[in-house]
Amino acid sequence: MPLSVIRPLRFVGRLLASAAAVVGLVALFLALIVATDGAGSGFLAWSVTLGAGLAAALWRGRRRPWRGRLVPFLPVLAAAALTLSVCVPTVPTTRRYPPGLASVATEHWSLSTGSRVAVYHYPPAGKSPRQRIPLVYLNGGPVRGISVLDHRFLRRLAGQGYDVYAYEQAGGGRSDLLPMDQYSITRSVQDLGAFVDKLGRGPADVLGFSAGAVVLTRALADPATAARFHRAVIAEPGPMDGPTARISGPKGRPSARGLAPAMTGPRSTHVPRYAVAFGLMRLGLLSPDNGLVGQAEGDNAFTAADLGSDTASGYCARDAHRIPVEDTADNFSFSAAASLRIQQTVKDSPSLAPRLRNSRTPAMLMIAECSSQVRQWETAVLANDPAVQRTQYLPGVGHHMWNGLDDNDRRAAAVITAFLRDEPAPLPDYPTRADIPVFLREHR
């Protein structure tokens, strides 16, 4: 073979060998990140990887001329630079809380559980009769700040005479963080009971949405906590226990997921450090309390754009190109690690059904037409809670039922207020328990 052909082939071969060496070292680094659970911000894995790479480079270059001995070190240096970017924080590592909202004051309450939570109060307003019983709102997430869109809905409820209180669950929004091992669905239920006690107004009405509806459902199954409630509205609940979480049946009618334009704005997952950390946590390869990215740093890094298509899944397919902005960059807050930990405690919990069947608190279930929730997550509540007095199936809305589009907020508020006042429902009571089999078959 001519020398003019051999030389380029050798060069290409060396390039491929160098690229393979870089890939191999990066793979080793990631494996060590998993094996060490990210210890020392990843520097332990980085040091071992670098040491292994240098040793291999020395071995490969041992019989080469002195200049040739430098060549095996090039992929080691490249891999070291790539992996080092996973070890160096790009946001503050101490918690930076969102600034206060102009529309409502932020208070901080210390609960008997040890949690210190951010509280928002919307006193009764408007010309509607004042309601004596306070209304407590539990937002979704879990461990997410209350969005500006939700704050607008709470003002609407206050405008109809309700004394509305909302708090961001421990670790979310402006609430103080907990040690990672203290996050659990049980702690969330305890905090809810402690919050109503702190109000000091007797039994309260509670509206729980999404993950907040899970907390409320589990609270209804605990007689001591449920005694603090007057009425309960369970809106679009997630799975209430481990057996329910393992159900993967039909969902609602098509959502905007995959149809809506991609969310704009900065993403932490475009930064190698947070792409690796959040990705491995989501895959279950890093623990929520890992040593790579601490809870506070992760909260500071995570952005609304990181939610990707999750936001679109809360809206009907027909709304894909008019999804409202749910939050501002300043107000947005989400703790991915704490959220995963709480969700895992739900998945690990035994069946709630035997205890829920003893519930006596009057309750209402709200279901969206284009729900992104598994239908049996929702119907499990209806099937097992004998105190669910009515179910309201809202047509034309997705998982985020009060969303500022058309008259969706008015319709959701009408359903909620009618139940809390024990007035006739604005929609048919559907599905009933007897309707569940047909509902699961037809409404998807």
Short mmCIF file of C-alpha atoms in Angstrom, two decimals:
data_model
loop_
_atom_site.label_atom_id
_atom_site.label_comp_id
_atom_site.label_asym_id
_atom_site.label_seq_id
_atom_site.Cartn_x
_atom_site.Cartn_y
_atom_site.Cartn_z
CA MET A 1 0.00 0.00 0.00
CA PRO A 2 1.45 3.41 -0.94
CA LEU A 3 2.88 5.51 1.91
CA SER A 4 0.54 8.35 0.90
CA VAL A 5 -2.37 6.11 1.88
CA ILE A 6 -0.83 4.50 4.97
CA ARG A 7 -0.07 7.79 6.74
CA PRO A 8 -3.64 9.16 6.59
CA LEU A 9 -4.96 5.79 7.73
CA ARG A 10 -2.61 5.80 10.70
CA PHE A 11 -3.68 9.34 11.56
CA VAL A 12 -7.36 8.39 11.43
CA GLY A 13 -6.64 5.32 13.53
CA ARG A 14 -4.91 7.42 16.18
CA LEU A 15 -7.82 9.86 16.23
CA LEU A 16 -10.30 7.01 16.69
CA ALA A 17 -8.16 5.50 19.44
CA SER A 18 -7.96 8.88 21.21
CA ALA A 19 -11.72 9.38 20.91
CA ALA A 20 -12.31 5.89 22.28
CA ALA A 21 -9.99 6.64 25.18
CA VAL A 22 -11.91 9.85 25.98
CA VAL A 23 -15.25 8.03 25.84
CA GLY A 24 -13.90 5.25 28.02
CA LEU A 25 -12.64 7.65 30.67
CA VAL A 26 -15.92 9.62 30.68
CA ALA A 27 -17.82 6.33 31.06
CA LEU A 28 -15.54 5.36 33.94
CA PHE A 29 -16.14 8.74 35.56
CA LEU A 30 -19.93 8.38 35.31
CA ALA A 31 -19.77 4.85 36.70
CA LEU A 32 -17.73 6.13 39.63
CA ILE A 33 -20.20 8.99 40.18
CA VAL A 34 -22.92 6.37 40.55
CA ALA A 35 -20.76 4.06 42.69
CA THR A 36 -19.76 6.87 45.08
CA ASP A 37 -23.15 8.64 44.96
CA GLY A 38 -21.35 11.78 43.76
CA ALA A 39 -19.17 12.05 46.87
CA GLY A 40 -17.24 15.28 47.31
CA SER A 41 -19.11 17.12 44.55
CA GLY A 42 -17.83 14.47 42.13
CA PHE A 43 -14.16 15.15 42.82
CA LEU A 44 -13.60 11.67 44.24
CA ALA A 45 -14.76 10.10 40.98
CA TRP A 46 -12.78 12.69 39.00
CA SER A 47 -9.56 12.00 40.92
CA VAL A 48 -9.82 8.25 40.48
CA THR A 49 -10.62 8.66 36.77
CA LEU A 50 -7.69 10.99 36.27
CA GLY A 51 -5.36 8.64 38.12
CA ALA A 52 -6.52 5.67 36.04
CA GLY A 53 -6.10 7.68 32.83
CA LEU A 54 -2.59 8.83 33.73
CA ALA A 55 -1.55 5.29 34.65
CA ALA A 56 -2.88 3.96 31.35
CA ALA A 57 -1.13 6.75 29.42
CA LEU A 58 2.19 5.96 31.11
CA TRP A 59 1.77 2.28 30.26
CA ARG A 60 0.90 2.95 26.62
CA GLY A 61 3.84 5.32 26.14
CA ARG A 62 6.47 3.29 27.95
CA ARG A 63 8.21 2.02 24.77
CA ARG A 64 7.75 5.10 22.60
CA PRO A 65 10.30 7.85 21.93
CA TRP A 66 10.05 10.62 24.50
CA ARG A 67 7.95 12.82 22.19
CA GLY A 68 5.61 9.94 21.41
CA ARG A 69 5.07 9.34 25.10
CA LEU A 70 3.11 12.59 25.32
CA VAL A 71 0.47 11.49 22.79
CA PRO A 72 -1.45 9.09 25.13
CA PHE A 73 -1.84 11.93 27.62
CA LEU A 74 -3.91 14.07 25.22
CA PRO A 75 -7.18 12.10 25.59
CA VAL A 76 -6.60 12.00 29.33
CA LEU A 77 -6.40 15.80 29.44
CA ALA A 78 -9.51 16.09 27.23
CA ALA A 79 -11.48 13.70 29.45
CA ALA A 80 -10.25 15.48 32.58
CA ALA A 81 -11.52 18.81 31.27
CA LEU A 82 -14.90 17.35 30.26
CA THR A 83 -15.50 15.60 33.54
CA LEU A 84 -14.21 18.50 35.63
CA SER A 85 -17.18 20.55 34.35
CA VAL A 86 -19.46 18.12 36.21
CA CYS A 87 -17.67 18.84 39.50
CA VAL A 88 -17.74 22.65 39.52
CA PRO A 89 -20.95 24.49 40.61
CA THR A 90 -22.22 27.29 38.37
CA VAL A 91 -24.91 28.58 40.78
CA PRO A 92 -24.73 29.40 44.52
CA THR A 93 -24.60 26.35 46.76
CA THR A 94 -26.61 28.02 49.55
CA ARG A 95 -30.34 28.50 49.01
CA ARG A 96 -31.41 31.65 47.22
CA TYR A 97 -35.13 32.08 47.92
CA PRO A 98 -37.48 33.79 45.45
CA PRO A 99 -38.18 37.46 46.18
CA GLY A 100 -41.53 38.37 47.71
CA LEU A 101 -44.61 38.82 45.54
CA ALA A 102 -46.01 42.29 45.02
CA SER A 103 -49.60 41.01 45.13
CA VAL A 104 -49.55 39.28 48.53
CA ALA A 105 -47.43 39.38 51.67
CA THR A 106 -45.29 36.38 52.57
CA GLU A 107 -45.39 35.23 56.18
CA HIS A 108 -43.34 32.43 57.70
CA TRP A 109 -44.90 30.06 60.19
CA SER A 110 -43.04 27.56 62.33
CA LEU A 111 -45.12 24.41 62.63
CA SER A 112 -45.12 21.96 65.52
CA THR A 113 -43.51 19.38 63.19
CA GLY A 114 -40.36 21.51 62.90
CA SER A 115 -41.13 22.73 59.37
CA ARG A 116 -41.00 26.46 58.67
CA VAL A 117 -43.29 27.29 55.77
CA ALA A 118 -44.11 30.33 53.65
CA VAL A 119 -47.75 31.35 54.10
CA TYR A 120 -50.04 33.52 51.94
CA HIS A 121 -53.35 34.92 53.14
CA TYR A 122 -56.14 36.19 50.90
CA PRO A 123 -58.90 37.64 53.13
CA PRO A 124 -62.52 37.58 51.93
CA ALA A 125 -63.26 40.22 49.32
CA GLY A 126 -66.01 41.18 46.90
CA LYS A 127 -69.76 41.30 47.53
CA SER A 128 -70.30 37.58 48.20
CA PRO A 129 -71.27 36.52 51.75
CA ARG A 130 -68.24 36.00 54.01
CA GLN A 131 -67.51 32.34 54.70
CA ARG A 132 -66.86 31.50 58.34
CA ILE A 133 -64.70 28.43 57.65
CA PRO A 134 -61.16 29.10 56.33
CA LEU A 135 -60.06 27.48 53.08
CA VAL A 136 -56.54 25.99 52.90
CA TYR A 137 -54.90 25.37 49.51
CA LEU A 138 -52.29 22.65 48.89
CA ASN A 139 -50.48 23.08 45.57
CA GLY A 140 -48.95 20.42 43.36
CA GLY A 141 -45.33 19.47 42.84
CA PRO A 142 -44.48 17.98 45.18
CA VAL A 143 -42.04 20.54 46.67
CA ARG A 144 -42.81 23.23 44.12
CA GLY A 145 -43.55 26.88 44.77
CA ILE A 146 -47.09 28.16 44.23
CA SER A 147 -47.27 29.57 40.70
CA VAL A 148 -48.47 33.06 39.84
CA LEU A 149 -51.35 31.40 37.94
CA ASP A 150 -52.46 29.63 41.13
CA HIS A 151 -52.16 32.83 43.16
CA ARG A 152 -54.60 34.47 40.70
CA PHE A 153 -57.07 31.64 41.25
CA LEU A 154 -56.78 31.97 45.01
CA ARG A 155 -57.62 35.68 44.70
CA ARG A 156 -60.72 34.67 42.73
CA LEU A 157 -61.83 32.37 45.55
CA ALA A 158 -61.22 35.14 48.09
CA GLY A 159 -63.32 37.42 45.90
CA GLN A 160 -66.21 35.02 46.47
CA GLY A 161 -66.08 35.44 50.22
CA TYR A 162 -63.55 32.78 51.21
CA ASP A 163 -60.80 33.36 53.74
CA VAL A 164 -58.02 31.66 51.78
CA TYR A 165 -54.74 30.47 53.21
CA ALA A 166 -52.01 28.78 51.19
CA TYR A 167 -48.60 27.53 52.20
CA GLU A 168 -45.68 26.23 50.24
CA GLN A 169 -44.78 22.80 51.52
CA ALA A 170 -41.41 22.38 53.25
CA GLY A 171 -38.57 22.81 50.77
CA GLY A 172 -40.76 24.50 48.14
CA GLY A 173 -40.90 28.16 47.17
CA ARG A 174 -40.01 30.42 50.08
CA SER A 175 -40.36 27.70 52.71
CA ASP A 176 -37.26 26.51 54.55
CA LEU A 177 -35.50 23.37 53.41
CA LEU A 178 -35.55 20.15 55.41
CA PRO A 179 -32.72 17.65 55.74
CA MET A 180 -33.23 15.34 52.78
CA ASP A 181 -34.03 12.31 54.92
CA GLN A 182 -36.98 14.16 56.51
CA TYR A 183 -38.94 14.57 53.27
CA SER A 184 -41.73 12.01 53.08
CA ILE A 185 -45.43 11.81 52.32
CA THR A 186 -45.99 11.17 56.02
CA ARG A 187 -44.21 14.42 56.94
CA SER A 188 -46.32 16.28 54.37
CA VAL A 189 -49.51 14.96 56.01
CA GLN A 190 -48.23 15.90 59.45
CA ASP A 191 -47.42 19.41 58.23
CA LEU A 192 -50.95 19.82 56.88
CA GLY A 193 -52.47 18.89 60.24
CA ALA A 194 -50.04 21.17 62.06
CA PHE A 195 -50.86 24.05 59.70
CA VAL A 196 -54.61 23.80 60.38
CA ASP A 197 -53.83 23.68 64.11
CA LYS A 198 -51.69 26.80 63.74
CA LEU A 199 -54.62 28.61 62.11
CA GLY A 200 -56.56 28.11 65.32
CA ARG A 201 -59.90 28.45 63.58
CA GLY A 202 -61.25 24.93 64.13
CA PRO A 203 -61.90 22.53 61.22
CA ALA A 204 -60.93 24.00 57.84
CA ASP A 205 -61.95 23.32 54.27
CA VAL A 206 -58.99 22.00 52.25
CA LEU A 207 -58.43 22.12 48.49
CA GLY A 208 -55.63 19.85 47.32
CA PHE A 209 -54.41 19.84 43.74
CA SER A 210 -52.29 17.12 42.07
CA ALA A 211 -49.54 16.17 44.54
CA GLY A 212 -51.38 18.32 47.09
CA ALA A 213 -54.44 16.14 46.48
CA VAL A 214 -52.33 13.09 47.37
CA VAL A 215 -51.37 14.69 50.69
CA LEU A 216 -55.04 15.49 51.34
CA THR A 217 -56.21 11.97 50.42
CA ARG A 218 -53.70 10.40 52.79
CA ALA A 219 -54.69 12.87 55.51
CA LEU A 220 -58.33 11.80 55.13
CA ALA A 221 -57.24 8.23 55.86
CA ASP A 222 -55.77 9.33 59.20
CA PRO A 223 -58.62 9.97 61.68
CA ALA A 224 -56.57 12.29 63.91
CA THR A 225 -55.61 14.53 60.97
CA ALA A 226 -58.99 14.30 59.23
CA ALA A 227 -60.69 15.58 62.40
CA ARG A 228 -59.17 18.97 61.59
CA PHE A 229 -61.07 19.19 58.26
CA HIS A 230 -64.60 20.40 57.53
CA ARG A 231 -64.73 19.52 53.82
CA ALA A 232 -62.15 18.31 51.32
CA VAL A 233 -61.78 18.95 47.58
CA ILE A 234 -59.49 16.43 45.88
CA ALA A 235 -58.53 17.85 42.49
CA GLU A 236 -56.68 15.69 39.93
CA PRO A 237 -54.85 13.46 42.44
CA GLY A 238 -51.70 11.52 41.72
CA PRO A 239 -51.19 7.98 43.05
CA MET A 240 -52.16 7.69 46.70
CA ASP A 241 -49.98 4.68 47.62
CA GLY A 242 -47.56 2.08 46.29
CA PRO A 243 -50.12 -0.25 44.67
CA THR A 244 -51.80 2.69 42.92
CA ALA A 245 -48.45 4.09 41.76
CA ARG A 246 -47.74 0.83 39.97
CA ILE A 247 -50.89 1.16 37.84
CA SER A 248 -50.16 2.22 34.27
CA GLY A 249 -53.63 2.24 32.77
CA PRO A 250 -55.37 4.76 30.50
CA LYS A 251 -55.12 8.51 30.97
CA GLY A 252 -57.50 11.27 29.93
CA ARG A 253 -58.15 12.56 26.44
CA PRO A 254 -55.06 13.83 24.58
CA SER A 255 -53.04 16.56 26.25
CA ALA A 256 -50.76 19.13 24.59
CA ARG A 257 -47.68 17.06 25.42
CA GLY A 258 -45.62 16.70 22.25
CA LEU A 259 -47.75 19.28 20.42
CA ALA A 260 -46.92 22.54 22.18
CA PRO A 261 -43.86 24.59 21.20
CA ALA A 262 -40.81 23.84 23.31
CA MET A 263 -40.48 25.97 26.42
CA THR A 264 -38.05 28.83 26.07
CA GLY A 265 -35.58 30.15 28.59
CA PRO A 266 -32.39 28.89 30.24
CA ARG A 267 -32.15 25.24 31.23
CA SER A 268 -29.94 23.88 33.94
CA THR A 269 -29.81 20.63 32.00
CA HIS A 270 -27.75 22.40 29.32
CA VAL A 271 -24.98 22.62 31.95
CA PRO A 272 -23.03 19.32 32.22
CA ARG A 273 -23.08 19.30 36.02
CA TYR A 274 -26.85 19.54 36.35
CA ALA A 275 -27.60 17.43 33.28
CA VAL A 276 -25.66 14.58 34.89
CA ALA A 277 -27.06 15.11 38.39
CA PHE A 278 -30.73 15.48 37.48
CA GLY A 279 -30.52 12.78 34.81
CA LEU A 280 -28.98 10.19 37.13
CA MET A 281 -31.41 11.08 39.93
CA ARG A 282 -34.36 10.64 37.60
CA LEU A 283 -33.01 7.24 36.55
CA GLY A 284 -32.63 6.27 40.20
CA LEU A 285 -28.85 5.95 39.87
CA LEU A 286 -28.13 8.82 42.27
CA SER A 287 -29.92 9.22 45.59
CA PRO A 288 -31.80 12.49 46.26
CA ASP A 289 -29.30 13.11 49.07
CA ASN A 290 -26.29 12.56 46.80
CA GLY A 291 -22.93 14.23 47.26
CA LEU A 292 -22.73 15.61 43.72
CA VAL A 293 -25.29 18.42 43.86
CA GLY A 294 -26.69 19.48 47.23
CA GLN A 295 -30.37 20.24 47.72
CA ALA A 296 -29.91 24.02 47.89
CA GLU A 297 -27.73 24.14 44.76
CA GLY A 298 -30.16 21.94 42.86
CA ASP A 299 -33.07 24.19 43.82
CA ASN A 300 -31.14 27.27 42.68
CA ALA A 301 -30.23 25.65 39.37
CA PHE A 302 -33.58 24.16 38.31
CA THR A 303 -35.61 26.35 35.92
CA ALA A 304 -39.13 26.29 34.50
CA ALA A 305 -37.73 25.26 31.10
CA ASP A 306 -36.27 22.14 32.74
CA LEU A 307 -39.83 20.88 33.16
CA GLY A 308 -39.96 20.49 29.38
CA SER A 309 -43.19 18.91 28.17
CA ASP A 310 -44.50 18.36 31.71
CA THR A 311 -46.12 21.79 31.59
CA ALA A 312 -47.79 21.06 28.25
CA SER A 313 -49.21 17.82 29.67
CA GLY A 314 -51.41 19.94 31.94
CA TYR A 315 -53.41 21.33 28.99
CA CYS A 316 -55.72 19.92 26.33
CA ALA A 317 -54.31 19.21 22.88
CA ARG A 318 -56.46 21.98 21.39
CA ASP A 319 -54.73 24.48 23.69
CA ALA A 320 -51.21 23.47 22.59
CA HIS A 321 -50.46 26.80 20.93
CA ARG A 322 -51.94 29.06 23.60
CA ILE A 323 -50.59 27.62 26.84
CA PRO A 324 -50.37 30.50 29.33
CA VAL A 325 -47.20 31.44 31.18
CA GLU A 326 -47.82 29.78 34.56
CA ASP A 327 -45.09 31.52 36.48
CA THR A 328 -42.36 34.14 36.41
CA ALA A 329 -38.66 33.32 36.43
CA ASP A 330 -38.29 35.09 39.78
CA ASN A 331 -41.15 33.19 41.45
CA PHE A 332 -40.50 29.72 40.02
CA SER A 333 -39.10 27.19 42.48
CA PHE A 334 -38.86 23.42 42.32
CA SER A 335 -36.79 20.95 44.31
CA ALA A 336 -36.25 17.97 42.02
CA ALA A 337 -34.38 15.95 44.64
CA ALA A 338 -36.91 16.44 47.45
CA SER A 339 -39.76 15.81 45.02
CA LEU A 340 -38.26 12.49 43.93
CA ARG A 341 -37.77 11.48 47.55
CA ILE A 342 -41.39 12.19 48.50
CA GLN A 343 -42.64 10.37 45.40
CA GLN A 344 -40.51 7.38 46.35
CA THR A 345 -42.04 7.28 49.83
CA VAL A 346 -45.47 7.14 48.18
CA LYS A 347 -44.33 4.27 45.93
CA ASP A 348 -42.91 2.42 48.94
CA SER A 349 -46.07 2.79 51.04
CA PRO A 350 -48.60 -0.03 51.52
CA SER A 351 -52.19 0.15 50.32
CA LEU A 352 -54.09 3.12 51.73
CA ALA A 353 -57.50 1.65 50.83
CA PRO A 354 -58.26 -0.12 54.17
CA ARG A 355 -57.75 3.09 56.12
CA LEU A 356 -59.38 5.37 53.53
CA ARG A 357 -62.56 3.28 53.72
CA ASN A 358 -63.05 4.64 57.25
CA SER A 359 -63.00 8.27 56.09
CA ARG A 360 -65.96 10.38 57.22
CA THR A 361 -64.95 13.87 56.01
CA PRO A 362 -67.30 15.06 53.24
CA ALA A 363 -65.23 15.16 50.05
CA MET A 364 -65.47 15.98 46.36
CA LEU A 365 -63.32 14.62 43.53
CA MET A 366 -62.48 16.81 40.52
CA ILE A 367 -61.37 15.16 37.25
CA ALA A 368 -60.23 16.90 34.05
CA GLU A 369 -61.19 15.76 30.56
CA CYS A 370 -57.62 15.95 29.21
CA SER A 371 -56.02 14.70 32.41
CA SER A 372 -52.40 13.58 32.19
CA GLN A 373 -52.97 11.49 35.33
CA VAL A 374 -53.64 7.77 35.09
CA ARG A 375 -57.41 7.48 35.37
CA GLN A 376 -57.20 4.78 38.05
CA TRP A 377 -55.16 7.10 40.26
CA GLU A 378 -58.27 9.25 40.35
CA THR A 379 -60.95 6.57 40.49
CA ALA A 380 -59.07 4.75 43.29
CA VAL A 381 -60.03 7.64 45.57
CA LEU A 382 -63.66 7.46 44.51
CA ALA A 383 -63.78 3.68 44.89
CA ASN A 384 -62.24 3.59 48.37
CA ASP A 385 -63.39 6.79 50.10
CA PRO A 386 -67.06 6.37 51.09
CA ALA A 387 -67.23 10.05 52.08
CA VAL A 388 -66.78 11.30 48.49
CA GLN A 389 -70.20 12.87 47.98
CA ARG A 390 -69.83 14.05 44.41
CA THR A 391 -67.50 13.85 41.44
CA GLN A 392 -67.17 16.69 38.96
CA TYR A 393 -65.81 15.84 35.52
CA LEU A 394 -64.74 19.11 33.88
CA PRO A 395 -64.87 19.09 30.07
CA GLY A 396 -62.44 21.16 28.02
CA VAL A 397 -59.66 21.39 30.59
CA GLY A 398 -56.43 19.57 31.28
CA HIS A 399 -54.69 18.62 34.50
CA HIS A 400 -54.20 22.29 35.44
CA MET A 401 -57.91 23.00 35.58
CA TRP A 402 -57.74 26.66 36.60
CA ASN A 403 -55.46 28.06 33.91
CA GLY A 404 -56.72 31.49 32.89
CA LEU A 405 -58.00 30.28 29.51
CA ASP A 406 -61.57 31.05 28.42
CA ASP A 407 -63.89 30.66 31.43
CA ASN A 408 -62.00 27.74 32.99
CA ASP A 409 -61.23 29.59 36.22
CA ARG A 410 -64.87 30.58 36.67
CA ARG A 411 -66.06 27.02 36.05
CA ALA A 412 -63.54 25.48 38.45
CA ALA A 413 -64.41 28.04 41.12
CA ALA A 414 -68.14 27.35 40.65
CA VAL A 415 -67.62 23.63 41.21
CA ILE A 416 -65.51 24.20 44.33
CA THR A 417 -67.70 26.84 45.95
CA ALA A 418 -70.93 24.91 45.31
CA PHE A 419 -69.54 21.92 47.18
CA LEU A 420 -68.09 23.91 50.06
CA ARG A 421 -71.45 25.66 50.52
CA ASP A 422 -73.35 22.38 50.16
CA GLU A 423 -75.25 23.77 47.18
CA PRO A 424 -76.38 21.85 44.07
CA ALA A 425 -73.48 20.90 41.80
CA PRO A 426 -73.13 22.88 38.56
CA LEU A 427 -72.20 19.67 36.73
CA PRO A 428 -73.65 16.15 36.84
CA ASP A 429 -72.30 13.88 39.58
CA TYR A 430 -70.10 11.84 37.27
CA PRO A 431 -68.57 9.36 37.45
CA THR A 432 -70.29 7.70 40.38
CA ARG A 433 -68.80 4.55 41.88
CA ALA A 434 -71.08 2.45 39.69
CA ASP A 435 -69.82 4.37 36.62
CA ILE A 436 -66.12 3.61 37.19
CA PRO A 437 -65.79 0.60 34.80
CA VAL A 438 -67.51 2.45 31.93
CA PHE A 439 -65.63 5.66 32.71
CA LEU A 440 -62.26 3.90 32.52
CA ARG A 441 -63.23 2.34 29.22
CA GLU A 442 -64.75 5.36 27.48
CA HIS A 443 -63.06 8.50 28.86
CA ARG A 444 -59.55 8.21 27.52
#
